[in-house]
mmCIF file of C-alpha atoms in Angstrom:
data_model
loop_
_atom_site.group_PDB
_atom_site.id
_atom_site.type_symbol
_atom_site.label_atom_id
_atom_site.label_comp_id
_atom_site.label_asym_id
_atom_site.label_seq_id
_atom_site.Cartn_x
_atom_site.Cartn_y
_atom_site.Cartn_z
ATOM 1 C CA MET A 97 31.969 51.993 99.330
ATOM 2 C CA SER A 98 31.747 55.658 98.351
ATOM 3 C CA ASP A 99 32.861 56.596 94.814
ATOM 4 C CA GLY A 100 34.005 60.069 95.972
ATOM 5 C CA THR A 101 31.129 61.932 94.235
ATOM 6 C CA THR A 102 28.440 61.877 96.860
ATOM 7 C CA GLY A 103 30.255 62.930 100.065
ATOM 8 C CA ASP A 104 29.102 60.979 103.136
ATOM 9 C CA ALA A 105 26.640 58.590 101.533
ATOM 10 C CA SER A 106 25.841 56.847 104.803
ATOM 11 C CA ARG A 107 24.564 60.110 106.270
ATOM 12 C CA GLY A 108 22.684 61.332 103.266
ATOM 13 C CA PRO A 109 21.913 64.947 102.414
ATOM 14 C CA ARG A 110 20.910 67.322 105.199
ATOM 15 C CA THR A 111 17.287 68.234 105.548
ATOM 16 C CA THR A 112 15.926 71.742 105.202
ATOM 17 C CA ARG A 113 15.441 71.886 108.955
ATOM 18 C CA GLN A 114 19.100 70.994 109.545
ATOM 19 C CA TRP A 115 20.225 73.691 107.119
ATOM 20 C CA VAL A 116 18.051 76.242 108.929
ATOM 21 C CA VAL A 117 19.527 75.228 112.298
ATOM 22 C CA LEU A 118 23.057 75.524 110.904
ATOM 23 C CA ALA A 119 22.237 78.917 109.389
ATOM 24 C CA VAL A 120 20.883 80.218 112.704
ATOM 25 C CA ALA A 121 23.951 78.895 114.536
ATOM 26 C CA ALA A 122 26.276 80.584 112.030
ATOM 27 C CA VAL A 123 24.418 83.899 112.318
ATOM 28 C CA VAL A 124 24.428 83.737 116.137
ATOM 29 C CA LEU A 125 28.141 82.915 116.201
ATOM 30 C CA ALA A 126 28.903 85.748 113.786
ATOM 31 C CA ALA A 127 26.809 88.154 115.872
ATOM 32 C CA LEU A 128 28.649 87.186 119.071
ATOM 33 C CA CYS A 129 31.985 87.689 117.313
ATOM 34 C CA LEU A 130 30.861 91.132 116.141
ATOM 35 C CA VAL A 131 29.770 92.054 119.679
ATOM 36 C CA ALA A 132 33.158 90.983 121.049
ATOM 37 C CA GLY A 133 34.883 92.894 118.258
ATOM 38 C CA ARG A 134 32.861 96.015 119.005
ATOM 39 C CA TRP A 135 33.750 95.737 122.692
ATOM 40 C CA GLN A 136 37.447 95.525 121.850
ATOM 41 C CA TRP A 137 37.054 98.460 119.454
ATOM 42 C CA ASN A 138 35.470 100.555 122.215
ATOM 43 C CA ARG A 139 38.290 99.604 124.561
ATOM 44 C CA ALA A 140 40.801 100.692 121.944
ATOM 45 C CA GLU A 141 39.013 104.028 121.553
ATOM 46 C CA ALA A 142 38.920 104.546 125.328
ATOM 47 C CA ARG A 143 42.591 103.667 125.627
ATOM 48 C CA ASN A 144 43.513 106.105 122.864
ATOM 49 C CA ALA A 145 41.576 108.823 124.675
ATOM 50 C CA GLU A 146 43.538 108.087 127.867
ATOM 51 C CA ILE A 147 46.820 108.276 125.982
ATOM 52 C CA ASP A 148 45.852 111.580 124.392
ATOM 53 C CA LEU A 149 44.987 112.945 127.835
ATOM 54 C CA VAL A 150 48.329 111.868 129.284
ATOM 55 C CA ASN A 151 50.240 113.368 126.369
ATOM 56 C CA ALA A 152 48.345 116.652 126.676
ATOM 57 C CA ASN A 153 48.543 117.105 130.465
ATOM 58 C CA TRP A 154 51.698 115.354 131.645
ATOM 59 C CA SER A 155 54.049 117.989 130.265
ATOM 60 C CA ALA A 156 51.675 120.945 130.458
ATOM 61 C CA PRO A 157 52.781 123.939 132.579
ATOM 62 C CA ALA A 158 51.819 123.726 136.239
ATOM 63 C CA VAL A 159 48.849 125.818 137.339
ATOM 64 C CA PRO A 160 47.775 126.868 140.862
ATOM 65 C CA VAL A 161 45.780 124.058 142.433
ATOM 66 C CA ASP A 162 42.818 126.332 143.187
ATOM 67 C CA GLU A 163 42.217 126.725 139.421
ATOM 68 C CA ILE A 164 41.069 123.105 139.417
ATOM 69 C CA LEU A 165 40.262 122.316 143.066
ATOM 70 C CA ASP A 166 38.608 125.423 144.411
ATOM 71 C CA GLY A 167 37.786 124.131 147.883
ATOM 72 C CA PRO A 168 36.821 121.166 150.087
ATOM 73 C CA GLY A 169 34.792 118.480 148.334
ATOM 74 C CA ALA A 170 36.040 119.418 144.854
ATOM 75 C CA VAL A 171 36.803 116.643 142.388
ATOM 76 C CA VAL A 172 39.096 116.550 139.374
ATOM 77 C CA PRO A 173 37.341 117.045 136.024
ATOM 78 C CA GLY A 174 38.066 114.263 133.574
ATOM 79 C CA SER A 175 39.841 116.651 131.236
ATOM 80 C CA GLU A 176 42.295 117.670 133.988
ATOM 81 C CA ILE A 177 43.571 114.225 134.956
ATOM 82 C CA TRP A 178 47.417 114.250 135.035
ATOM 83 C CA GLN A 179 47.453 118.064 134.906
ATOM 84 C CA ARG A 180 50.356 119.463 136.874
ATOM 85 C CA VAL A 181 49.375 121.748 139.754
ATOM 86 C CA GLU A 182 51.351 123.741 142.274
ATOM 87 C CA LEU A 183 50.469 123.614 145.972
ATOM 88 C CA GLU A 184 51.921 125.397 148.968
ATOM 89 C CA GLY A 185 51.518 124.156 152.508
ATOM 90 C CA GLU A 186 52.817 121.530 154.919
ATOM 91 C CA TYR A 187 53.062 117.759 155.003
ATOM 92 C CA VAL A 188 51.320 115.978 157.873
ATOM 93 C CA THR A 189 54.200 113.562 158.358
ATOM 94 C CA ASP A 190 52.645 111.736 161.325
ATOM 95 C CA ALA A 191 49.779 110.585 159.081
ATOM 96 C CA THR A 192 52.033 108.837 156.531
ATOM 97 C CA VAL A 193 50.513 105.638 155.103
ATOM 98 C CA LEU A 194 51.921 103.004 152.744
ATOM 99 C CA LEU A 195 50.173 101.795 149.603
ATOM 100 C CA ARG A 196 50.852 98.098 149.009
ATOM 101 C CA ASN A 197 50.608 95.824 145.932
ATOM 102 C CA ARG A 198 51.503 98.573 143.454
ATOM 103 C CA PRO A 199 54.848 97.577 141.829
ATOM 104 C CA VAL A 200 56.934 100.050 139.859
ATOM 105 C CA GLY A 201 58.941 98.773 136.916
ATOM 106 C CA GLY A 202 58.189 95.191 137.941
ATOM 107 C CA ARG A 203 59.755 95.774 141.352
ATOM 108 C CA GLY A 204 57.798 95.048 144.520
ATOM 109 C CA GLY A 205 57.473 97.726 147.166
ATOM 110 C CA TYR A 206 55.271 100.492 148.539
ATOM 111 C CA HIS A 207 54.094 103.943 147.572
ATOM 112 C CA VAL A 208 54.482 106.524 150.332
ATOM 113 C CA LEU A 209 51.260 108.495 150.846
ATOM 114 C CA VAL A 210 51.427 111.653 152.951
ATOM 115 C CA PRO A 211 48.497 114.047 153.555
ATOM 116 C CA PHE A 212 49.291 117.636 152.598
ATOM 117 C CA GLU A 213 47.589 120.721 154.034
ATOM 118 C CA ALA A 214 47.433 123.052 151.047
ATOM 119 C CA ARG A 215 46.722 126.723 151.516
ATOM 120 C CA LEU A 216 43.986 127.994 149.203
ATOM 121 C CA PRO A 217 42.465 131.470 149.094
ATOM 122 C CA GLY A 218 39.699 131.430 151.681
ATOM 123 C CA GLN A 219 40.117 127.907 153.080
ATOM 124 C CA ASP A 220 42.784 125.230 153.254
ATOM 125 C CA VAL A 221 42.272 121.748 151.875
ATOM 126 C CA VAL A 222 43.842 118.382 152.652
ATOM 127 C CA ILE A 223 45.072 116.404 149.672
ATOM 128 C CA VAL A 224 46.976 113.119 149.734
ATOM 129 C CA ILE A 225 50.341 113.218 147.936
ATOM 130 C CA ASP A 226 51.901 110.059 146.544
ATOM 131 C CA ARG A 227 55.535 111.010 147.175
ATOM 132 C CA GLY A 228 57.164 108.046 145.466
ATOM 133 C CA PHE A 229 58.248 104.460 145.842
ATOM 134 C CA VAL A 230 60.268 102.482 148.390
ATOM 135 C CA PRO A 231 61.288 98.837 147.808
ATOM 136 C CA LEU A 232 60.427 95.887 149.975
ATOM 137 C CA GLY A 233 62.488 95.474 153.112
ATOM 138 C CA ARG A 234 64.474 92.465 154.243
ATOM 139 C CA ASP A 235 61.441 90.745 155.769
ATOM 140 C CA ALA A 236 59.011 91.787 152.951
ATOM 141 C CA ALA A 237 56.487 92.965 155.559
ATOM 142 C CA GLY A 238 57.360 96.583 154.893
ATOM 143 C CA PRO A 239 60.195 98.829 153.745
ATOM 144 C CA ASP A 240 63.402 99.000 155.710
ATOM 145 C CA ALA A 241 62.973 102.782 156.008
ATOM 146 C CA VAL A 242 60.603 105.497 154.832
ATOM 147 C CA PRO A 243 62.411 108.795 154.095
ATOM 148 C CA ALA A 244 60.641 111.770 155.617
ATOM 149 C CA PRO A 245 59.282 114.650 153.517
ATOM 150 C CA PRO A 246 60.628 118.195 153.902
ATOM 151 C CA SER A 247 59.433 119.947 157.033
ATOM 152 C CA GLY A 248 57.840 123.370 157.299
ATOM 153 C CA THR A 249 56.330 125.189 154.330
ATOM 154 C CA VAL A 250 56.822 123.229 151.132
ATOM 155 C CA THR A 251 55.958 124.002 147.524
ATOM 156 C CA VAL A 252 54.798 120.857 145.778
ATOM 157 C CA VAL A 253 54.254 120.227 142.085
ATOM 158 C CA ALA A 254 52.085 117.173 141.482
ATOM 159 C CA SER A 255 50.000 115.619 138.749
ATOM 160 C CA LEU A 256 46.354 115.448 139.756
ATOM 161 C CA ARG A 257 44.621 112.073 139.847
ATOM 162 C CA ALA A 258 41.027 111.217 140.652
ATOM 163 C CA ASP A 259 40.414 109.502 143.982
ATOM 164 C CA GLU A 260 40.398 105.720 143.597
ATOM 165 C CA PRO A 261 37.391 103.688 144.757
ATOM 166 C CA PRO A 262 37.781 102.341 148.300
ATOM 167 C CA SER A 263 39.215 98.828 148.508
ATOM 168 C CA ASP A 264 37.488 96.025 150.411
ATOM 169 C CA ARG A 265 40.747 94.096 150.826
ATOM 170 C CA GLY A 266 42.388 94.068 154.201
ATOM 171 C CA ALA A 267 45.789 95.583 154.904
ATOM 172 C CA ALA A 268 48.274 95.754 157.757
ATOM 173 C CA PRO A 269 48.085 98.733 160.124
ATOM 174 C CA GLY A 270 49.343 101.881 158.435
ATOM 175 C CA GLN A 271 48.825 100.418 154.965
ATOM 176 C CA VAL A 272 46.081 100.611 152.345
ATOM 177 C CA GLN A 273 45.197 98.832 149.102
ATOM 178 C CA ALA A 274 43.912 101.894 147.206
ATOM 179 C CA ILE A 275 44.522 105.640 147.121
ATOM 180 C CA SER A 276 41.147 106.597 148.474
ATOM 181 C CA THR A 277 41.455 109.763 150.546
ATOM 182 C CA GLU A 278 39.006 108.518 153.162
ATOM 183 C CA GLN A 279 40.808 105.197 153.604
ATOM 184 C CA VAL A 280 44.266 106.770 153.566
ATOM 185 C CA LEU A 281 43.369 109.222 156.328
ATOM 186 C CA ALA A 282 41.594 106.535 158.347
ATOM 187 C CA ALA A 283 44.707 104.320 158.196
ATOM 188 C CA GLY A 284 46.830 106.970 159.910
ATOM 189 C CA PRO A 285 47.690 106.636 163.602
ATOM 190 C CA ASP A 286 45.096 109.227 164.671
ATOM 191 C CA GLY A 287 42.434 108.387 162.079
ATOM 192 C CA GLY A 288 40.967 110.947 159.718
ATOM 193 C CA ALA A 289 38.864 113.082 162.051
ATOM 194 C CA TRP A 290 41.420 115.895 162.023
ATOM 195 C CA ALA A 291 40.837 116.478 158.287
ATOM 196 C CA GLU A 292 37.056 116.208 158.323
ATOM 197 C CA GLY A 293 35.388 118.770 156.056
ATOM 198 C CA ARG A 294 38.645 119.768 154.370
ATOM 199 C CA THR A 295 39.344 116.920 151.941
ATOM 200 C CA VAL A 296 39.004 116.806 148.168
ATOM 201 C CA GLY A 297 38.160 113.968 145.785
ATOM 202 C CA ALA A 298 41.666 113.814 144.352
ATOM 203 C CA TYR A 299 45.260 113.005 145.117
ATOM 204 C CA GLY A 300 48.557 114.174 143.680
ATOM 205 C CA ALA A 301 51.410 112.178 142.133
ATOM 206 C CA LEU A 302 54.552 114.039 143.173
ATOM 207 C CA ARG A 303 56.634 115.626 140.413
ATOM 208 C CA ALA A 304 58.814 117.989 142.475
ATOM 209 C CA GLU A 305 59.027 119.617 145.906
ATOM 210 C CA GLU A 306 60.912 122.609 147.250
ATOM 211 C CA PRO A 307 62.866 122.486 149.488
ATOM 212 C CA ALA A 308 64.182 119.076 148.483
ATOM 213 C CA PRO A 309 64.058 116.286 151.092
ATOM 214 C CA GLU A 310 67.201 114.932 152.732
ATOM 215 C CA THR A 311 66.550 111.520 151.168
ATOM 216 C CA ALA A 312 64.565 111.317 147.975
ATOM 217 C CA LEU A 313 62.210 108.501 147.146
ATOM 218 C CA ALA A 314 62.255 106.637 143.841
ATOM 219 C CA ALA A 315 60.317 108.842 141.444
ATOM 220 C CA LEU A 316 56.989 107.724 140.051
ATOM 221 C CA PRO A 317 57.192 106.737 136.359
ATOM 222 C CA LYS A 318 55.372 108.433 133.531
ATOM 223 C CA PRO A 319 51.982 106.832 132.878
ATOM 224 C CA ASP A 320 51.995 103.937 130.453
ATOM 225 C CA THR A 321 50.999 105.017 126.937
ATOM 226 C CA ASP A 322 51.051 101.591 125.287
ATOM 227 C CA PRO A 323 47.794 101.264 123.291
ATOM 228 C CA GLY A 324 47.679 97.517 123.861
ATOM 229 C CA SER A 325 46.230 94.907 121.508
ATOM 230 C CA HIS A 326 42.565 95.916 121.599
ATOM 231 C CA LEU A 327 42.478 97.062 117.976
ATOM 232 C CA SER A 328 44.061 93.880 116.624
ATOM 233 C CA TYR A 329 41.655 91.816 118.725
ATOM 234 C CA ALA A 330 38.739 93.748 117.216
ATOM 235 C CA PHE A 331 39.889 92.854 113.691
ATOM 236 C CA GLN A 332 40.397 89.226 114.702
ATOM 237 C CA TRP A 333 36.831 88.990 115.970
ATOM 238 C CA GLY A 334 35.662 90.473 112.664
ATOM 239 C CA ILE A 335 37.556 87.758 110.796
ATOM 240 C CA PHE A 336 35.953 85.110 113.000
ATOM 241 C CA ALA A 337 32.506 86.524 112.147
ATOM 242 C CA ILE A 338 33.277 86.343 108.431
ATOM 243 C CA GLY A 339 34.579 82.805 108.926
ATOM 244 C CA ALA A 340 31.332 81.687 110.588
ATOM 245 C CA ILE A 341 29.194 82.851 107.649
ATOM 246 C CA GLY A 342 31.753 81.774 105.062
ATOM 247 C CA GLY A 343 32.019 78.319 106.621
ATOM 248 C CA TYR A 344 28.270 77.842 106.365
ATOM 249 C CA ILE A 345 28.234 78.937 102.713
ATOM 250 C CA LEU A 346 31.161 76.640 101.885
ATOM 251 C CA LEU A 347 29.463 73.670 103.540
ATOM 252 C CA TRP A 348 26.235 74.348 101.652
ATOM 253 C CA ARG A 349 27.994 74.645 98.291
ATOM 254 C CA ARG A 350 29.997 71.471 98.831
ATOM 255 C CA GLU A 351 26.939 69.440 99.683
ATOM 256 C CA ARG A 352 24.999 70.878 96.774
ATOM 257 C CA GLY A 353 27.878 69.966 94.480
ATOM 258 C CA ALA A 354 27.960 66.428 95.883
ATOM 259 C CA LEU A 355 24.231 66.027 95.290
ATOM 260 C CA ARG A 356 24.629 67.157 91.692
ATOM 261 C CA GLY A 357 27.406 64.614 91.259
ATOM 262 C CA GLU A 358 25.114 61.712 92.197
ATOM 263 C CA THR A 359 23.124 62.147 88.946
ATOM 264 C CA VAL A 360 26.173 61.943 86.651
ATOM 265 C CA SER A 361 26.532 58.665 84.676
ATOM 266 C CA ALA A 362 29.758 56.680 84.466
ATOM 267 C CA GLY A 363 30.075 57.573 80.795
ATOM 268 C CA ASP A 364 29.716 61.263 81.546
ATOM 269 C CA LEU A 365 32.366 61.027 84.248
ATOM 270 C CA LEU A 366 34.670 59.323 81.776
ATOM 271 C CA LEU A 367 34.130 62.094 79.268
ATOM 272 C CA ALA A 368 34.588 64.786 81.928
ATOM 273 C CA SER A 369 37.917 63.300 83.005
ATOM 274 C CA GLY A 370 39.328 63.423 79.484
ATOM 275 C CA ASP A 371 39.402 59.643 78.975
ATOM 276 C CA GLN A 372 37.156 59.563 75.900
ATOM 277 C CA SER A 373 40.069 58.674 73.635
ATOM 278 C CA ASP A 374 40.854 55.617 75.769
ATOM 279 C CA ALA A 375 37.236 54.525 75.645
ATOM 280 C CA ASP A 376 37.265 54.805 71.865
ATOM 281 C CA GLY A 377 40.390 52.709 71.734
ATOM 282 C CA VAL A 378 38.815 50.000 73.866
ATOM 283 C CA ARG A 379 35.813 49.895 71.584
ATOM 284 C CA ALA A 380 38.103 49.792 68.526
ATOM 285 C CA ARG A 381 39.923 46.737 69.909
ATOM 286 C CA ARG A 382 36.736 44.737 70.467
ATOM 287 C CA PRO A 383 36.193 42.099 67.761
ATOM 288 C CA ALA A 384 33.410 43.056 65.412
ATOM 289 C CA ARG A 385 30.424 40.746 65.531
ATOM 290 C CA ASP A 386 30.009 38.745 62.315
ATOM 291 C CA ARG A 387 26.448 39.526 61.453
ATOM 292 C CA SER A 388 26.578 37.041 58.463
ATOM 293 C CA ARG A 389 26.625 33.913 60.682
ATOM 294 C CA THR A 390 23.361 32.031 61.010
ATOM 295 C CA ALA A 391 21.939 30.228 63.984
ATOM 296 C CA GLU A 392 22.897 26.860 62.457
ATOM 297 C CA ASP A 393 26.531 27.965 62.095
ATOM 298 C CA GLU A 394 26.649 28.934 65.747
ATOM 299 C CA GLU A 395 25.090 25.605 66.811
ATOM 300 C CA ASP A 396 27.638 23.648 64.728
ATOM 301 C CA ALA A 397 30.469 25.582 66.247
ATOM 302 C CA LEU A 398 29.179 24.899 69.795
ATOM 303 C CA ILE A 399 28.904 21.072 69.120
ATOM 304 C CA GLU A 400 32.389 21.040 67.631
ATOM 305 C CA ALA A 401 33.784 22.803 70.681
ATOM 306 C CA GLN A 402 32.195 20.245 73.033
ATOM 307 C CA LEU A 403 33.610 17.299 71.004
ATOM 308 C CA HIS A 404 37.112 18.732 71.232
#
């Protein structure tokens, strides 16, 4: 039975090789935690940069679209994402397409995507405009109705967004899974051949249009600026890394202390526990040996005890 001073006596102390293996495992675990923490830190930094961009561009004054998209094939610079631009031209209503699986405010429905022929100095361009949101219809296969955009010449104010990567998920006719200009145009009734050579690598999130439509769509919300939990996760991973190294050190110190305890005598333990006074009392109560008795006296006493 263990006396509480040697730890797990049946196992015995760990060997040097076992300590090395444990040390390597602790270092590897700490390193992995630090890598995960660094990844979360980078995500936090990237998210903060996105938020700063939204805050800078969302409310900025609108500029003519040709200051950013100067012609067919142009793409939106990263620093101009969410910048408001003003376009003048006409909606191609017959090429309207619905974007599915993109809820707004937790509500299921569709975004209405309509190509827009914008007039630029020198050459027109075709840019997809996300005009807003319509809820699911009664049968959930599509909206009950899609309000039409204004006809004729329209002035549109929209926030520029970069073209999304094409989606490989299927969709019903007239619907898409991503706002990729090529896929949106191809999903229209006549395909996208009519706009060939005039498209840009961007789309616009509608902010206003003049003249106003007869029936307005639900407006698109402001981009989410919640920083998320990436920073707190980064600190948590750092704590886990410290815990891995600290746990190894604690285990080593405890076992070393247990090994040192095995060499302590019972008398030393008694002294260490503050029981020396009790030990002295026990020794004081023991009868003192009468050193004056001889061997013959002891023998006579033994015979007398047997006779009685």
